[in-house]
């Protein structure tokens, strides 16, 4: 049966296809490598989804998973470029991380600097993330929308953890932080 032959052939070629995409991307520099991989995975997923063959579901799922992983990787890179010190701090004192809750933040001035920097530069840094995504993937592409959504969601989670860290280690400073509602509102306005 043709469907079984196609499924077997695609299953056999799956690793080779991914390997080829990765090798080709290696000829590019920096973020262009990841953008190349994302664009090609998106193309493969769209091609699998456009076929009538139900037997390709597992292959489609494989490439969709790869695509999600690469979108997450790109989103993480974007927010790390803009918020590296902030993210490193949150990761170090993450209240959900084993033993981090027991770790005392000695430098409360660092908390204040991070909070002030986050508040003062929030819109500018989010604008920069939007610009970089749209510059690479285009204004209205599905990849742009998804990367922006993932980047903003990830940054919100980091900020929520930061608020918890501040409440635990420097509670008097909590009231000076920009509210989570305000962060969400800014993100919502920019993402339109």
Coordinates of C-alpha atoms in Angstrom, one line a residue:
X1 CA 0.0 0.0 0.0
X2 CA 1.3 3.4 -0.9
X3 CA 0.6 5.0 2.4
X4 CA 2.6 2.4 4.3
X5 CA 5.5 2.9 1.8
X6 CA 5.4 6.6 2.3
X7 CA 5.2 6.3 6.1
X8 CA 8.2 3.8 6.2
X9 CA 10.2 6.0 3.8
X10 CA 9.6 9.2 5.8
X11 CA 10.3 7.4 9.1
X12 CA 13.6 6.2 7.7
X13 CA 14.5 9.7 6.4
X14 CA 13.3 11.6 9.4
X15 CA 16.7 11.7 11.2
X16 CA 18.5 12.4 7.8
X17 CA 16.1 15.3 7.1
X18 CA 16.8 16.9 10.5
X19 CA 20.5 16.2 10.2
X20 CA 20.5 17.9 6.8
X21 CA 18.7 21.0 8.1
X22 CA 21.2 21.2 11.0
X23 CA 24.2 20.8 8.7
X24 CA 22.9 23.5 6.3
X25 CA 22.2 25.8 9.2
X26 CA 25.8 25.4 10.4
X27 CA 26.9 27.4 7.3
X28 CA 25.2 30.4 8.8
X29 CA 26.2 32.5 11.7
X30 CA 24.6 33.3 15.1
X31 CA 20.9 33.5 15.4
X32 CA 20.5 32.9 11.6
X33 CA 21.3 29.2 12.2
X34 CA 18.3 28.8 14.5
X35 CA 16.1 30.9 12.3
X36 CA 17.0 28.7 9.3
X37 CA 16.1 25.6 11.3
X38 CA 12.8 27.0 12.6
X39 CA 11.8 28.1 9.1
X40 CA 12.6 24.7 7.6
X41 CA 10.9 22.8 10.4
X42 CA 7.8 25.0 9.9
X43 CA 7.9 24.1 6.2
X44 CA 8.1 20.4 6.9
X45 CA 5.3 20.5 9.4
X46 CA 3.1 22.4 7.0
X47 CA 3.9 19.9 4.2
X48 CA 3.0 16.9 6.4
X49 CA -0.2 18.6 7.6
X50 CA -1.2 19.3 4.0
X51 CA -1.0 15.6 3.0
X52 CA -4.1 13.4 3.1
X53 CA -2.2 10.5 4.6
X54 CA -3.1 9.8 8.2
X55 CA -0.2 7.4 8.6
X56 CA 2.2 10.4 8.7
X57 CA 0.8 11.6 12.1
X58 CA 3.9 10.3 14.0
X59 CA 6.3 12.0 11.6
X60 CA 4.3 15.2 11.8
X61 CA 4.4 15.0 15.6
X62 CA 8.1 14.5 15.6
X63 CA 8.8 17.6 13.5
X64 CA 6.2 19.6 15.5
X65 CA 8.0 18.7 18.7
X66 CA 11.3 19.7 17.2
X67 CA 9.8 23.0 16.0
X68 CA 8.4 23.7 19.5
X69 CA 11.8 23.0 21.1
X70 CA 13.5 25.4 18.6
X71 CA 10.9 28.1 19.1
X72 CA 11.5 27.8 22.9
X73 CA 15.2 28.0 22.3
X74 CA 14.9 31.1 20.2
X75 CA 12.5 32.7 22.7
X76 CA 15.0 32.0 25.6
X77 CA 17.8 33.5 23.6
X78 CA 15.8 36.7 23.0
X79 CA 14.9 37.3 26.6
X80 CA 18.4 36.4 27.8
X81 CA 19.9 39.0 25.5
X82 CA 17.8 41.7 27.0
X83 CA 17.6 40.5 30.6
X84 CA 20.7 38.3 31.2
X85 CA 21.6 39.6 34.7
X86 CA 17.9 39.6 35.8
X87 CA 17.4 36.0 34.5
X88 CA 20.6 34.7 36.1
X89 CA 19.6 36.2 39.5
X90 CA 16.1 34.6 39.3
X91 CA 17.6 31.3 38.3
X92 CA 20.0 31.4 41.2
X93 CA 17.4 32.3 43.8
X94 CA 14.4 30.6 42.2
X95 CA 12.0 29.7 45.1
X96 CA 10.9 26.6 43.2
X97 CA 14.4 25.3 42.8
X98 CA 15.6 22.8 45.4
X99 CA 17.7 24.5 48.2
X100 CA 17.4 27.9 46.5
X101 CA 14.7 28.9 49.0
X102 CA 17.2 28.4 51.8
X103 CA 19.8 30.6 50.0
X104 CA 19.8 34.1 51.4
X105 CA 20.2 37.1 49.1
X106 CA 22.9 39.2 50.8
X107 CA 22.9 42.1 48.4
X108 CA 19.5 43.8 48.7
X109 CA 20.9 46.7 46.5
X110 CA 21.2 44.2 43.7
X111 CA 17.5 43.4 44.1
X112 CA 16.7 47.1 43.9
X113 CA 18.9 47.6 40.8
X114 CA 17.3 44.7 39.0
X115 CA 13.8 45.9 39.9
X116 CA 14.5 49.4 38.9
X117 CA 16.2 48.3 35.7
X118 CA 13.3 46.0 34.8
X119 CA 10.7 48.7 35.4
X120 CA 12.6 51.5 33.7
X121 CA 13.5 49.6 30.6
X122 CA 10.5 47.2 30.2
X123 CA 8.8 48.8 27.2
X124 CA 12.1 49.5 25.4
X125 CA 13.4 46.0 25.9
X126 CA 10.0 44.4 24.9
X127 CA 10.0 46.7 21.8
X128 CA 13.5 45.5 21.0
X129 CA 12.4 41.8 21.2
X130 CA 9.4 42.5 18.9
X131 CA 11.6 44.3 16.4
X132 CA 14.2 41.5 16.3
X133 CA 11.6 38.8 15.9
X134 CA 9.7 40.6 13.1
X135 CA 13.0 41.6 11.4
X136 CA 13.9 37.9 11.2
X137 CA 10.6 36.2 10.6
X138 CA 8.5 39.0 9.1
X139 CA 5.7 41.2 10.4
X140 CA 2.8 38.8 10.3
X141 CA 4.3 35.3 10.2
X142 CA 3.1 32.5 12.4
X143 CA 6.6 32.1 13.8
X144 CA 6.8 35.8 14.8
X145 CA 3.5 35.5 16.7
X146 CA 4.5 32.3 18.4
X147 CA 8.0 33.5 19.4
X148 CA 6.6 36.7 20.8
X149 CA 3.9 34.8 22.7
X150 CA 6.5 32.4 24.1
X151 CA 9.0 35.1 25.0
X152 CA 6.5 37.2 26.8
X153 CA 5.1 34.2 28.7
X154 CA 8.5 33.2 29.8
X155 CA 9.5 36.7 30.9
X156 CA 6.2 36.9 32.9
X157 CA 7.1 33.7 34.7
X158 CA 10.6 35.0 35.5
X159 CA 9.1 38.2 36.8
X160 CA 6.6 36.3 39.0
X161 CA 9.5 34.4 40.5
X162 CA 11.4 37.7 41.0
X163 CA 8.5 39.1 42.9
X164 CA 8.5 36.0 45.2
X165 CA 12.2 36.4 45.8
X166 CA 11.7 40.1 46.7
X167 CA 8.9 39.2 49.0
X168 CA 11.1 36.7 50.8
X169 CA 14.5 38.6 50.9
X170 CA 13.6 42.3 50.7
X171 CA 9.9 42.6 51.5
X172 CA 10.0 46.4 52.0
X173 CA 11.0 46.8 48.4
X174 CA 8.0 44.8 47.1
X175 CA 5.7 47.9 46.9
X176 CA 8.2 49.6 44.6
X177 CA 8.1 46.9 41.9
X178 CA 6.1 47.4 38.8
X179 CA 2.9 45.4 39.2
X180 CA 2.4 42.1 37.3
X181 CA -0.9 43.6 35.9
X182 CA 1.1 46.6 34.4
X183 CA 3.7 44.2 32.9
X184 CA 0.9 42.1 31.3
X185 CA -0.8 45.3 30.0
X186 CA 2.4 46.6 28.4
X187 CA 3.0 43.2 26.8
X188 CA -0.6 43.0 25.6
X189 CA -0.4 46.4 24.0
X190 CA 2.9 45.7 22.3
X191 CA 1.9 42.3 21.0
X192 CA -1.1 43.7 19.0

